[in-house]
PDB file of C-alpha atoms in Angstrom:
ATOM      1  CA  UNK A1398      46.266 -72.400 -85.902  1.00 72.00           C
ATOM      2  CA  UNK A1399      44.361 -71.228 -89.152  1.00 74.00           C
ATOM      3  CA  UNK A1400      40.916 -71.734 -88.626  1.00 72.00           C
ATOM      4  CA  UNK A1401      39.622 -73.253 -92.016  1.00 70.00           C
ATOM      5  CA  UNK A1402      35.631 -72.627 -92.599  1.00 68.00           C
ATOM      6  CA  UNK A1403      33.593 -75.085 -93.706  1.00 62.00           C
ATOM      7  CA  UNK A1404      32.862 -73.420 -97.017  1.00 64.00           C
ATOM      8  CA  UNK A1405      36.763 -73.246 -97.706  1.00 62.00           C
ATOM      9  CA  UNK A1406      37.478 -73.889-101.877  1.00 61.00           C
ATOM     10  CA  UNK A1407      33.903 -73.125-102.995  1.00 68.00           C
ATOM     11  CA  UNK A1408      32.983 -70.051-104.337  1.00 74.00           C
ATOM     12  CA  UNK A1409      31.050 -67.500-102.285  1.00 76.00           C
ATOM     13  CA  UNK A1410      31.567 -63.945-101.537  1.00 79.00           C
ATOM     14  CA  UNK A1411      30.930 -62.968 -98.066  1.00 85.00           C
ATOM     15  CA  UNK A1412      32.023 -59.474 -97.676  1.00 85.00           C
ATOM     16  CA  UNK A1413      33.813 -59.926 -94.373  1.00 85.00           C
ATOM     17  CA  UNK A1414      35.533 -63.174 -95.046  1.00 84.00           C
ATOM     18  CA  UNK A1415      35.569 -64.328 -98.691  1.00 82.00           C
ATOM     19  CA  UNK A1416      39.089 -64.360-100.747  1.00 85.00           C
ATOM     20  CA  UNK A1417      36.464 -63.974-103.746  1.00 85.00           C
ATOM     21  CA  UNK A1418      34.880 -60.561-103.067  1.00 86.00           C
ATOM     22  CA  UNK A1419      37.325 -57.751-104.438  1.00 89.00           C
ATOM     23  CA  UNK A1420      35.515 -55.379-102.453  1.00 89.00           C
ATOM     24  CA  UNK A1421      35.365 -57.804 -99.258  1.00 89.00           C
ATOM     25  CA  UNK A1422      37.701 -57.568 -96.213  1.00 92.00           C
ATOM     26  CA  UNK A1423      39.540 -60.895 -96.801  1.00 91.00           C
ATOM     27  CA  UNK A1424      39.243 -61.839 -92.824  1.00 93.00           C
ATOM     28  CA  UNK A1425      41.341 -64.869 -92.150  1.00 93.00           C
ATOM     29  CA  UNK A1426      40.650 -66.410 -88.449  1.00 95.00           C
ATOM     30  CA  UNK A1427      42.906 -67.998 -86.181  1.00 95.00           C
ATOM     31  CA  UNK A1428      41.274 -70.528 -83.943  1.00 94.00           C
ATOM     32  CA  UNK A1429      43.253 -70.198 -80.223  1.00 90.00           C
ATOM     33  CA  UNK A1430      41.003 -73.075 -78.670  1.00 86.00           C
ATOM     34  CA  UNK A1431      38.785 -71.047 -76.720  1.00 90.00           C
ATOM     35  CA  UNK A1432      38.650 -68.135 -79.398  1.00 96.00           C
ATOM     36  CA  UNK A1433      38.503 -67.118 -82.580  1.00 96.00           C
ATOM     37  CA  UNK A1434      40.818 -63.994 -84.050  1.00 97.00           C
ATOM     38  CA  UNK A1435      41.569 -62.404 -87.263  1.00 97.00           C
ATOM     39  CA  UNK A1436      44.350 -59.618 -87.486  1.00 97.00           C
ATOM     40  CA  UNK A1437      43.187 -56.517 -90.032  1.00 97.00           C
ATOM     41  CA  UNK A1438      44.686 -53.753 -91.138  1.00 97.00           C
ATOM     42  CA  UNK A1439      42.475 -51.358 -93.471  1.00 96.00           C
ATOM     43  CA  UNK A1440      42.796 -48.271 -95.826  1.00 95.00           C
ATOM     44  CA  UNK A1441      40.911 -45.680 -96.940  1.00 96.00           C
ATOM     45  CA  UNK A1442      38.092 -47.574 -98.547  1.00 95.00           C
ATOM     46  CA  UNK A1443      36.977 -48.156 -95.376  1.00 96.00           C
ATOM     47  CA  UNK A1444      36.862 -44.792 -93.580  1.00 95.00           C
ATOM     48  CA  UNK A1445      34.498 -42.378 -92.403  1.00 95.00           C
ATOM     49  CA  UNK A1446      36.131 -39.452 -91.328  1.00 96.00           C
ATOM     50  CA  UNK A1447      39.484 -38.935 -92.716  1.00 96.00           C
ATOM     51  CA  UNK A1448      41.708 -41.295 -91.521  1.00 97.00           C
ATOM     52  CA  UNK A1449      39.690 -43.371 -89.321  1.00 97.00           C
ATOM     53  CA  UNK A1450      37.625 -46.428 -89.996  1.00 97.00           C
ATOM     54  CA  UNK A1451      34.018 -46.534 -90.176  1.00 97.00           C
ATOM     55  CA  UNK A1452      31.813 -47.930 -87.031  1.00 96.00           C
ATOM     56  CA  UNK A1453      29.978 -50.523 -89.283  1.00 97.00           C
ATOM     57  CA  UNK A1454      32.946 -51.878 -90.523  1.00 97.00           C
ATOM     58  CA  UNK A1455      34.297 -52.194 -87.313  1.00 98.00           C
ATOM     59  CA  UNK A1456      30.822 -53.989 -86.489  1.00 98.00           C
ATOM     60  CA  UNK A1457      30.999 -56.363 -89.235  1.00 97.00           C
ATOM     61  CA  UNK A1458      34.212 -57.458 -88.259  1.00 98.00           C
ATOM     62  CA  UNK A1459      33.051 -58.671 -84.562  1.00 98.00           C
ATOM     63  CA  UNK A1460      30.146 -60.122 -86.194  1.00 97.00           C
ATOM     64  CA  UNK A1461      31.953 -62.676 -87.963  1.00 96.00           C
ATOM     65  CA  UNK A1462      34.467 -63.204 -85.757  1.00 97.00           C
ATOM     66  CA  UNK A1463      32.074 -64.157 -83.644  1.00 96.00           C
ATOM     67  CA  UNK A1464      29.574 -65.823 -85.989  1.00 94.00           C
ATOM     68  CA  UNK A1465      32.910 -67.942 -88.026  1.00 93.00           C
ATOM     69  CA  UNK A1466      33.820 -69.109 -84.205  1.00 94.00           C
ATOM     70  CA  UNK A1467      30.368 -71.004 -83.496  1.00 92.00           C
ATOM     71  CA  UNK A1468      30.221 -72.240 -87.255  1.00 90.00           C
ATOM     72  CA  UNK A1469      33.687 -73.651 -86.354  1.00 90.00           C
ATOM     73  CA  UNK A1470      32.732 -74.723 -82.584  1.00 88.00           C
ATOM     74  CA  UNK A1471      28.870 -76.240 -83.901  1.00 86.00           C
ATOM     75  CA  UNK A1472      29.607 -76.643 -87.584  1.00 86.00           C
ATOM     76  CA  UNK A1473      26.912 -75.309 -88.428  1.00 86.00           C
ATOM     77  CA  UNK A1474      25.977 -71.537 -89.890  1.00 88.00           C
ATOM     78  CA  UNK A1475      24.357 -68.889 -87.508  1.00 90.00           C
ATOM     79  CA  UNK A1476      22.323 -66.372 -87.788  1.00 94.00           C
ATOM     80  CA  UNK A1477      22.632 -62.699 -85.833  1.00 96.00           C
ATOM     81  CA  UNK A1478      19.674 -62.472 -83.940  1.00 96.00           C
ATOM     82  CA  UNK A1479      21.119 -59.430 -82.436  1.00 97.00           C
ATOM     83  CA  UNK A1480      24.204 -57.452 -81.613  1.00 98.00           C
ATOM     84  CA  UNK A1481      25.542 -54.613 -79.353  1.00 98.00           C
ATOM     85  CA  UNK A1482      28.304 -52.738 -80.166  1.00 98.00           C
ATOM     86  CA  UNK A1483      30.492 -50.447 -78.222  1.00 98.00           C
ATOM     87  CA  UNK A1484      33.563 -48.253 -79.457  1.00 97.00           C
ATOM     88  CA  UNK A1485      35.606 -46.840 -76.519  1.00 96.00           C
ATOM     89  CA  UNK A1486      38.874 -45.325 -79.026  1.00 95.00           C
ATOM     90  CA  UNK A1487      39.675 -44.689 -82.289  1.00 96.00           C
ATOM     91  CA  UNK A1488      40.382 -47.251 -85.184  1.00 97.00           C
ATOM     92  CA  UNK A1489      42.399 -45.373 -87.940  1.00 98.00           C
ATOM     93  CA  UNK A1490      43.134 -46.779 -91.287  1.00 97.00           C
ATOM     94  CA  UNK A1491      46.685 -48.097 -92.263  1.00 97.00           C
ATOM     95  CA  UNK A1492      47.274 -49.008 -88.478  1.00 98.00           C
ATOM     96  CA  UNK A1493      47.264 -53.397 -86.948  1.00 98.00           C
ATOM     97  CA  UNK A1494      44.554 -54.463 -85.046  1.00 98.00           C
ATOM     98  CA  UNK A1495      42.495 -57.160 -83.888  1.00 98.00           C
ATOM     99  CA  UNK A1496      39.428 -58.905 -83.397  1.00 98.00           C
ATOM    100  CA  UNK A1497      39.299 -61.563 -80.667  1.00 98.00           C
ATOM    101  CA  UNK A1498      35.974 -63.665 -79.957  1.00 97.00           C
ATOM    102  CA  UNK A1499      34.568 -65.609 -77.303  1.00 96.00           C
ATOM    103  CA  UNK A1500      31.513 -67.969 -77.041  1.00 89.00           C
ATOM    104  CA  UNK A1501      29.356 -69.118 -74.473  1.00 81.00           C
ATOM    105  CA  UNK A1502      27.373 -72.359 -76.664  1.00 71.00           C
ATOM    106  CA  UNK A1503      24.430 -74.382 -75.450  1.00 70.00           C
ATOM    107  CA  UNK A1504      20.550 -74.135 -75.902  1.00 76.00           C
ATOM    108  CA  UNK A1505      18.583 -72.711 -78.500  1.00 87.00           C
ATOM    109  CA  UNK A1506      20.751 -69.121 -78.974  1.00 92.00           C
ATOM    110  CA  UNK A1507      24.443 -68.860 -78.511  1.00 93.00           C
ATOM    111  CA  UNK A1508      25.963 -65.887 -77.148  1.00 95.00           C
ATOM    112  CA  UNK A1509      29.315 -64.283 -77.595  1.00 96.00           C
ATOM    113  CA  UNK A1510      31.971 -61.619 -77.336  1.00 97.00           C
ATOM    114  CA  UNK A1511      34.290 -59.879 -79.012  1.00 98.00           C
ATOM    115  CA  UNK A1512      37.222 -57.404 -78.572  1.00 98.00           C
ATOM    116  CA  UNK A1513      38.800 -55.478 -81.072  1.00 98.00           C
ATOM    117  CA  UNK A1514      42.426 -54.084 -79.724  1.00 98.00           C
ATOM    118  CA  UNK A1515      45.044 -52.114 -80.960  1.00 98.00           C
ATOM    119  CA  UNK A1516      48.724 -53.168 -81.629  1.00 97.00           C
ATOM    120  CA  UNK A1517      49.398 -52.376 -77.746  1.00 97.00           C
ATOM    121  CA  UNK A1518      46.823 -54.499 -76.303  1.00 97.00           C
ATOM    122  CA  UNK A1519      44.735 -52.017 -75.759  1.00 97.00           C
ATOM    123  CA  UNK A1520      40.669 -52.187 -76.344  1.00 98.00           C
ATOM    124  CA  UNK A1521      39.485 -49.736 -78.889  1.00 98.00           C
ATOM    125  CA  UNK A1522      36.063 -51.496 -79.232  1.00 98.00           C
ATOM    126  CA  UNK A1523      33.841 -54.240 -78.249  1.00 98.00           C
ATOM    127  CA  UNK A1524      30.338 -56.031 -79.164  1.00 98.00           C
ATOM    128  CA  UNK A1525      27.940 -58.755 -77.911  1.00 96.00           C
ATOM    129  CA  UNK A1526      26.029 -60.873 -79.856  1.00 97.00           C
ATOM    130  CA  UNK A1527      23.100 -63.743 -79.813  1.00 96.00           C
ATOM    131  CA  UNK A1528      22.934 -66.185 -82.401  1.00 95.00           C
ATOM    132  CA  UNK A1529      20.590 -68.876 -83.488  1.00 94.00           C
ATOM    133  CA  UNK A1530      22.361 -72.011 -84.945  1.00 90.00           C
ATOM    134  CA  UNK A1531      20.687 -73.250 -88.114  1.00 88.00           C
ATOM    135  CA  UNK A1532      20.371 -76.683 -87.147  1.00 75.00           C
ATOM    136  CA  UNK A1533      19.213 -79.091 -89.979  1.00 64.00           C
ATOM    137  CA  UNK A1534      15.659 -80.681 -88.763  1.00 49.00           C
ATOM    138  CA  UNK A1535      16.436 -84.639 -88.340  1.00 47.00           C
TER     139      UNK A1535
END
């Protein structure tokens, strides 16, 4: 199902997930029940070496994945305390992949997981993340 953020019809422009930002990546989610995904496919704006897609891209796209699936699970934003990243394969431009998140929620940090795979199944890169929920003070 289409995951639908809380910020949906306002105007803001997030670079990974806003329809607003021309320059953005235009990430739509679909919510699976116990993850999050968004399917990308990107061109040469966002390479590094010819052909293939730059490693912070690739990062901002498992952090929010990750980050859009506990808004969605906690409803409420999160910050990136920190994040690991790890690319095992190549991600070239003009090729399908994507970007499949987990969450483990409770206490004061959440942590999470994602997995970015090629049109085959096959994992091309991964991260870890904490977060820290920005709960409103009662």
């Amino acid at each position: 199902m289409t995951a639908t953020l809380p910020w949906a019809g306002t105007e803001h422009h997030c670079f990974g997930c806003s329809p607003d930002n021309p320059s953005g990546l235009r990430l739509e989610f679909t919510d699976d029940g116990d993850t999050l995904s968004a399917e990308f496919e990107l061109d040469h704006h966002y390479e590094s070496y010819p052909g293939v897609v730059h490693g912070g891209i690739l990062a901002v796209i498992c952090d929010e994945t990750m980050g859009n699936l506990i808004v969605l699970r906690l409803g409420v934003p999160a910050l990136t305390t920190s994040m690991r990243t790890r690319y095992v394969g190549v991600v070239r431009v003009g090729q399908p992949y994507r970007c499949v998140a987990r969450a483990v929620t409770g206490g004061e940090l959440v942590r999470a997981s994602a997995e970015i795979l090629d049109a085959h199944g096959e994992i091309v890169g991964t991260a870890t993340a904490t977060y820290k929920p920005q709960r409103s003070a009662a």
